[in-house]
Amino acid sequence: MTTVSGSDAALAAGRRRPWYARLWIQVLAAILIGGLLGWLDPALGSAMKVLGDAFIKAIRMIIGPIIFTTVVVGIAKMGDMRRIAQVGVKALVYFEIVSTLALVMGLVAVNLYRPGVGLNADPAVLDAKLVSGYVGSAQSLNLVDFFLGMIPDSVVEAFARGDILPIVLFSVLFGLALSRYPERTRPLIDIIDQVSRGLFGIVGFVMVLAPLGAFGAMAFTIGKYGLGTLWQLGQLIAGVYVVSILFVIVVLGAALRLAGFPLWKTLRYFADEILIVFGATSAETMIPRLMLKLERMGCAREVVGLVIPTGYSFNMDATSIYMTMAVMFIAQAANVDLSWTQQLTILFVMLFTSKGAAGVTGGGFIALAATMPAIGVLPIGGLALLLGIDRFMAQIRAAVNLTGNAIATMVIARWCGAVDVERARRVLDGRLDDEETAERLA
């Protein structure tokens, strides 16, 4: 008699719980209560930051091991170098196309919407010292360092620091090495597979604290920056939110339709993860749970293991939208008229700078700081206009980046013929019961 694993049993049981016991309902309520606390008592709200930080750290401590075990087992069991290369190439092609569309969509929207017109910010009085730390971090961002950074000086150091791309590179090489001698390495592969299941079990324990983490992060955001900041620069915030949501509906929705999956059911399936990263402003926190749910819906483990980690460096759709709109907002606010040639040049530069800051805390803002000097026609102090509101836009960036990577995995898996389409549709419809799940996992 087969049984369902603990993580899948919990996911399946979640569909039978009353509405108030569902994770996304609890997280949404926590976000609202946290925002209310930050508004009514800013000092107490700011003090809640520790709750959000603790939740993020609890998840991040196991991201490296989960990526390692998932990628190694997936590649070792597949054992086909050409198939691995096929998945990688198709993933990079998809990432570049979608990221370019995000940049273009943001550029067109900000030219039509023009949220910075009328601010009349004086470049001479903008305080560049406020952003000097970000500019300093950005000076080290270039393509050569980015690609060299994928090769760790020490594997232990890569795991200790949680550097995703070096971990992926080592995991791919280790998986390929094991696949060369399948009979002799089978016991080790099975052990790593069991370790992976244990790590996902830890994720289940930590997810109990998700509402508390979302509450603390939102209370801190409102308490620290206040609602006044929202009103002051609300047009840019609203523009980034609207364009990001439209991008999900139009661009990502079209990609899903071409792959044969419905958008709204997909968003409903990943609702818990989207809401949690929105509250915590960190898309990386949901990597383990995202990988689990994608595998559960029928996507091949090797595709999930390759696409999700690399997507968080190469497929930052919402960050691309934010960067184009933010740069043009600064130009409009400072009354700097940019020609279409200059704007297209900016877009080209951002194709690279949007990748360079991936995985860095405040990565979107650092990427902006890297872009401004490369453009050479905008005051670097203009970034000070965005400091107070970046946290609010980081929330939609995290949520849409996660959504984009989940959808990318589904599309690429379908493109590579590495997804059980019927199973995926039944999961999205909520028609896969416990017995069927057990049979699939056996």
XYZ file of C-alpha atoms in Angstrom:
442
model
C 0.000 0.000 0.000
C 1.429 3.353 -1.049
C 1.342 6.496 1.061
C 1.611 10.150 0.300
C 4.753 12.006 1.399
C 4.293 14.440 4.281
C 4.676 17.571 2.150
C 2.200 16.404 -0.482
C -0.250 15.218 2.140
C -0.153 18.674 3.693
C -0.713 20.305 0.318
C -3.597 17.978 -0.453
C -5.119 18.443 2.984
C -4.945 22.208 2.492
C -7.665 21.943 -0.142
C -10.053 20.411 2.393
C -9.479 22.953 5.152
C -11.997 25.697 5.926
C -11.332 28.988 4.167
C -9.839 30.696 7.240
C -7.234 27.919 7.643
C -5.829 28.303 4.122
C -2.329 29.730 4.004
C -3.014 32.502 1.501
C -5.964 33.753 3.568
C -3.785 33.833 6.689
C -0.957 35.602 4.859
C -3.318 38.175 3.335
C -4.844 38.873 6.756
C -1.350 39.174 8.261
C -0.328 41.687 5.573
C -3.402 43.838 6.251
C -2.967 43.690 10.039
C 0.743 44.457 9.723
C 0.052 47.454 7.513
C -2.542 48.722 9.990
C -0.104 48.380 12.901
C 2.623 50.235 10.988
C 0.185 53.067 10.271
C -1.236 53.370 13.795
C 2.053 52.864 15.668
C 5.067 53.431 13.375
C 7.629 52.767 16.121
C 6.108 49.419 17.064
C 5.591 48.539 13.405
C 9.259 49.219 12.610
C 10.238 46.968 15.512
C 8.405 44.064 13.825
C 11.133 43.879 11.183
C 12.765 41.079 13.152
C 9.817 38.762 12.407
C 10.136 39.200 8.653
C 13.930 38.883 8.776
C 13.720 35.700 10.864
C 11.320 34.047 8.408
C 13.492 34.963 5.418
C 16.629 33.648 7.111
C 14.872 30.415 8.090
C 14.033 29.724 4.439
C 17.349 30.896 3.022
C 19.309 28.525 5.263
C 18.069 25.539 3.210
C 17.867 27.053 -0.303
C 21.420 25.967 -1.209
C 21.041 22.338 -0.064
C 17.634 22.035 -1.764
C 18.969 23.352 -5.070
C 21.958 20.992 -4.799
C 19.949 17.849 -4.063
C 17.232 18.619 -6.630
C 19.622 19.413 -9.496
C 21.975 16.514 -8.740
C 19.212 13.900 -8.548
C 17.407 15.262 -11.619
C 20.511 15.286 -13.810
C 21.941 12.018 -12.464
C 18.711 10.178 -13.216
C 18.375 11.787 -16.641
C 21.971 11.066 -17.634
C 21.717 12.707 -21.064
C 24.112 15.636 -21.637
C 22.371 16.661 -24.831
C 19.014 16.872 -23.086
C 20.490 18.983 -20.290
C 22.031 21.330 -22.863
C 18.698 21.497 -24.680
C 16.885 22.578 -21.514
C 19.563 25.168 -20.724
C 19.580 26.738 -24.195
C 15.796 26.912 -24.404
C 15.640 28.438 -20.939
C 18.129 31.185 -21.848
C 16.286 31.939 -25.107
C 12.987 32.214 -23.231
C 14.532 34.387 -20.498
C 16.039 36.848 -22.966
C 12.853 37.193 -25.030
C 10.619 37.717 -22.011
C 13.053 40.104 -20.270
C 13.297 42.204 -23.435
C 9.504 42.360 -23.682
C 9.376 43.497 -20.041
C 11.901 46.268 -20.693
C 10.044 47.438 -23.814
C 6.681 47.344 -22.043
C 8.026 49.462 -19.182
C 9.618 51.939 -21.585
C 6.447 52.384 -23.637
C 4.265 52.727 -20.539
C 6.418 55.380 -18.855
C 6.488 57.437 -22.064
C 2.701 57.333 -22.271
C 2.027 57.734 -18.534
C 4.857 60.248 -17.761
C 4.650 60.054 -13.950
C 7.708 62.283 -13.345
C 6.479 65.298 -15.314
C 5.769 68.259 -13.045
C 8.084 67.341 -10.164
C 10.740 69.751 -11.497
C 13.500 68.268 -9.350
C 16.688 70.352 -9.394
C 19.679 68.107 -10.180
C 21.926 70.538 -8.307
C 20.202 69.921 -4.975
C 19.634 66.154 -5.280
C 21.714 64.468 -2.576
C 23.984 61.905 -4.225
C 25.397 60.968 -0.797
C 22.130 59.206 0.045
C 22.785 56.635 -2.670
C 26.562 56.477 -2.462
C 26.441 52.979 -0.933
C 24.386 51.629 -3.834
C 26.655 53.344 -6.356
C 29.688 51.789 -4.674
C 28.122 48.343 -4.912
C 27.182 48.945 -8.526
C 30.747 49.784 -9.565
C 31.673 46.126 -9.175
C 28.885 44.969 -11.488
C 30.096 43.998 -14.964
C 29.615 41.020 -17.229
C 33.114 39.617 -16.746
C 32.815 39.610 -12.957
C 29.277 38.259 -13.223
C 30.339 35.194 -15.212
C 33.518 34.663 -13.174
C 31.349 34.859 -10.076
C 29.539 31.741 -11.254
C 32.723 29.761 -10.519
C 33.186 29.600 -6.745
C 36.616 29.877 -5.127
C 35.353 27.208 -2.764
C 32.225 25.051 -2.920
C 31.885 25.362 0.850
C 32.003 29.160 0.560
C 29.273 29.139 -2.106
C 26.967 27.141 0.168
C 27.840 29.267 3.205
C 27.029 32.497 1.357
C 23.992 31.079 -0.430
C 25.256 32.086 -3.901
C 22.735 30.435 -6.208
C 24.575 30.330 -9.551
C 27.821 28.807 -8.185
C 25.722 26.188 -6.379
C 23.855 25.418 -9.615
C 27.126 25.094 -11.563
C 28.639 22.704 -8.997
C 25.396 20.719 -8.783
C 25.206 20.291 -12.571
C 28.812 19.087 -12.734
C 28.300 16.717 -9.799
C 25.093 15.333 -11.314
C 26.828 14.770 -14.655
C 29.700 12.993 -12.910
C 27.283 10.639 -11.125
C 25.381 9.965 -14.353
C 28.517 8.550 -16.008
C 28.476 5.523 -13.692
C 24.767 4.923 -13.013
C 25.087 1.442 -11.525
C 27.918 2.266 -9.133
C 26.503 5.620 -8.013
C 22.864 4.539 -7.633
C 23.083 4.158 -3.810
C 24.512 7.690 -3.467
C 21.832 9.126 -5.763
C 19.134 7.457 -3.669
C 20.632 8.904 -0.480
C 20.710 12.410 -1.948
C 17.097 11.931 -3.082
C 16.052 11.030 0.474
C 17.956 14.032 1.845
C 15.985 16.190 -0.594
C 12.711 14.872 0.816
C 13.884 15.670 4.339
C 14.792 19.228 3.328
C 11.352 19.777 1.838
C 9.935 18.523 5.110
C 11.820 21.333 6.864
C 10.208 23.775 4.444
C 6.812 22.538 5.604
C 7.709 23.302 9.214
C 8.999 26.797 8.408
C 5.940 27.650 6.295
C 3.820 27.559 9.449
C 5.522 30.858 10.328
C 4.785 32.479 6.950
C 1.870 34.649 8.182
C 4.025 35.912 11.071
C 6.851 36.765 8.675
C 4.513 38.590 6.287
C 2.995 40.514 9.215
C 6.406 41.669 10.450
C 7.647 42.693 6.999
C 4.541 44.742 6.183
C 4.404 46.386 9.631
C 8.035 47.440 9.201
C 7.504 48.795 5.687
C 4.572 51.036 6.625
C 6.028 51.959 10.022
C 9.442 52.860 8.589
C 8.454 54.717 5.438
C 4.883 55.794 6.191
C 1.862 56.275 3.988
C 2.970 59.835 3.214
C 5.739 58.485 0.996
C 3.124 56.538 -0.942
C 1.098 59.650 -1.645
C 4.153 61.757 -2.520
C 5.399 59.524 -5.333
C 2.281 57.436 -5.772
C 2.059 57.897 -9.541
C 5.290 55.993 -10.134
C 4.317 53.275 -7.651
C 0.894 52.879 -9.261
C 2.457 52.797 -12.716
C 4.924 50.039 -11.791
C 2.135 47.988 -10.186
C -0.250 48.376 -13.137
C 2.373 47.624 -15.802
C 3.677 44.625 -13.845
C 0.181 43.165 -13.480
C -0.561 43.796 -17.169
C 2.710 42.063 -18.045
C 1.594 38.962 -16.158
C -1.830 38.980 -17.811
C -0.747 39.808 -21.369
C 2.795 38.491 -21.879
C 3.030 35.636 -19.390
C -0.610 34.748 -20.005
C 0.100 34.421 -23.735
C 3.136 32.216 -23.041
C 1.018 29.963 -20.832
C -1.749 29.725 -23.427
C 0.778 28.680 -26.075
C 1.927 25.980 -23.667
C -1.663 24.859 -23.130
C -2.190 26.040 -19.530
C -4.755 28.520 -18.134
C -3.375 31.685 -16.483
C -5.940 32.177 -13.730
C -5.786 28.598 -12.500
C -1.996 28.827 -12.474
C -2.093 32.022 -10.399
C -4.555 30.381 -8.015
C -2.280 27.357 -7.647
C 0.669 29.581 -6.677
C -1.397 32.107 -4.678
C 0.229 31.188 -1.345
C 3.732 31.754 -2.649
C 2.850 34.992 -4.472
C 1.272 36.535 -1.375
C 4.102 35.458 0.913
C 6.840 36.990 -1.240
C 4.713 40.117 -1.676
C 4.672 40.558 2.080
C 8.294 39.540 2.651
C 9.668 41.378 -0.459
C 12.003 38.439 -1.150
C 11.200 36.070 -4.002
C 14.041 33.716 -3.036
C 12.223 32.656 0.126
C 9.767 30.607 -1.917
C 12.280 28.769 -4.136
C 11.998 25.474 -2.211
C 8.192 25.467 -2.065
C 7.941 26.605 -5.703
C 10.148 23.734 -6.831
C 8.063 21.269 -4.823
C 4.757 22.426 -6.316
C 6.121 22.450 -9.876
C 7.344 18.875 -9.507
C 4.030 17.889 -7.940
C 2.109 19.208 -10.936
C 4.142 17.077 -13.331
C 7.180 19.135 -14.411
C 10.338 17.019 -14.693
C 12.744 17.405 -11.780
C 15.730 18.233 -13.989
C 13.838 21.075 -15.674
C 12.631 22.480 -12.358
C 16.120 22.192 -10.878
C 17.739 24.068 -13.758
C 15.125 26.684 -14.630
C 14.090 27.959 -11.193
C 17.575 28.769 -9.775
C 18.883 30.281 -13.034
C 15.635 32.177 -13.511
C 16.359 34.166 -10.358
C 19.418 35.580 -12.109
C 18.344 35.766 -15.740
C 14.556 36.126 -15.646
C 13.734 39.101 -13.424
C 10.759 40.403 -15.382
C 9.396 42.862 -12.820
C 12.898 44.189 -12.104
C 13.244 44.964 -15.819
C 9.936 46.857 -15.817
C 10.908 48.767 -12.668
C 14.312 49.769 -14.061
C 13.017 51.304 -17.290
C 10.194 53.149 -15.533
C 12.459 54.385 -12.725
C 15.157 55.727 -15.055
C 12.612 57.518 -17.227
C 10.878 58.853 -14.092
C 14.165 60.448 -12.975
C 14.650 61.959 -16.438
C 11.121 63.386 -16.449
C 11.426 64.663 -12.859
C 14.734 66.393 -13.660
C 13.353 67.770 -16.975
C 15.950 65.868 -19.025
C 14.556 65.208 -22.495
C 15.824 61.875 -23.824
C 15.564 61.037 -27.503
C 14.277 57.669 -28.632
C 17.836 56.761 -29.633
C 19.014 57.452 -26.090
C 16.085 55.532 -24.638
C 16.814 52.494 -26.803
C 20.459 52.707 -25.738
C 19.309 52.682 -22.116
C 17.170 49.624 -22.849
C 20.180 47.842 -24.379
C 22.352 48.641 -21.346
C 19.633 47.324 -19.039
C 19.617 43.968 -20.817
C 22.940 43.425 -19.047
C 22.714 45.477 -15.836
C 19.378 43.848 -14.934
C 21.235 40.526 -14.770
C 24.323 41.696 -12.908
C 22.688 42.509 -9.567
C 20.634 39.332 -9.268
C 20.721 37.773 -5.838
C 22.055 40.959 -4.195
C 20.075 42.580 -1.396
C 18.447 45.666 -2.937
C 19.377 44.224 -6.325
C 16.880 46.280 -8.321
C 18.167 49.519 -6.850
C 21.814 48.481 -7.288
C 21.111 47.624 -10.925
C 19.744 51.138 -11.360
C 22.897 52.569 -9.803
C 24.931 50.549 -12.303
C 22.830 51.797 -15.213
C 22.888 55.536 -14.432
C 26.646 56.091 -14.936
C 26.574 53.936 -18.073
C 23.906 56.230 -19.513
C 25.875 59.347 -18.621
C 23.066 61.859 -19.175
C 21.109 61.660 -15.899
C 22.061 62.943 -12.422
C 23.104 60.042 -10.179
C 21.544 61.940 -7.285
C 18.181 61.372 -8.928
C 18.177 57.934 -7.347
C 17.540 59.713 -4.038
C 14.001 60.380 -5.297
C 13.344 56.627 -5.218
C 14.894 55.680 -1.876
C 11.741 56.219 0.159
C 9.472 54.245 -2.130
C 11.742 51.443 -3.341
C 10.540 49.114 -0.579
C 6.938 49.407 -1.804
C 7.943 48.622 -5.381
C 10.163 45.774 -4.168
C 6.987 43.977 -3.116
C 5.489 43.835 -6.601
C 8.914 43.031 -8.054
C 9.259 40.009 -5.783
C 5.732 38.745 -6.488
C 5.951 39.125 -10.280
C 9.501 37.728 -10.455
C 8.303 34.612 -8.649
C 5.255 34.334 -10.904
C 7.424 34.765 -13.977
C 9.808 31.997 -12.961
C 6.993 29.587 -12.104
C 5.408 30.189 -15.514
C 8.802 29.994 -17.247
C 9.338 26.525 -15.794
C 5.930 25.343 -16.987
C 6.466 26.765 -20.495
C 10.013 25.416 -20.874
C 8.984 22.002 -19.522
C 6.206 21.855 -22.134
C 8.619 23.080 -24.835
C 11.040 20.275 -23.919
C 8.311 17.641 -23.621
C 9.178 17.256 -19.936
C 5.782 17.741 -18.303
C 2.846 15.436 -17.708
C 0.244 17.741 -19.278
C -2.791 15.773 -18.136
C -1.505 15.634 -14.565
C -0.732 19.372 -14.608
C -4.238 20.221 -15.780
C -5.806 17.996 -13.134
C -3.679 19.612 -10.422
C -4.592 23.112 -11.626
C -8.261 22.079 -11.667
C -7.948 20.649 -8.148
C -9.020 17.198 -9.409
C -6.002 15.189 -8.241
C -6.959 13.463 -4.993
C -4.721 11.831 -2.373
C -4.854 8.314 -3.847
C -3.874 9.502 -7.294
C -1.063 11.625 -5.833
C 0.256 8.579 -3.967
C 0.250 6.496 -7.140
C 2.196 9.155 -8.990
C 4.763 9.499 -6.239
C 5.228 5.746 -5.697
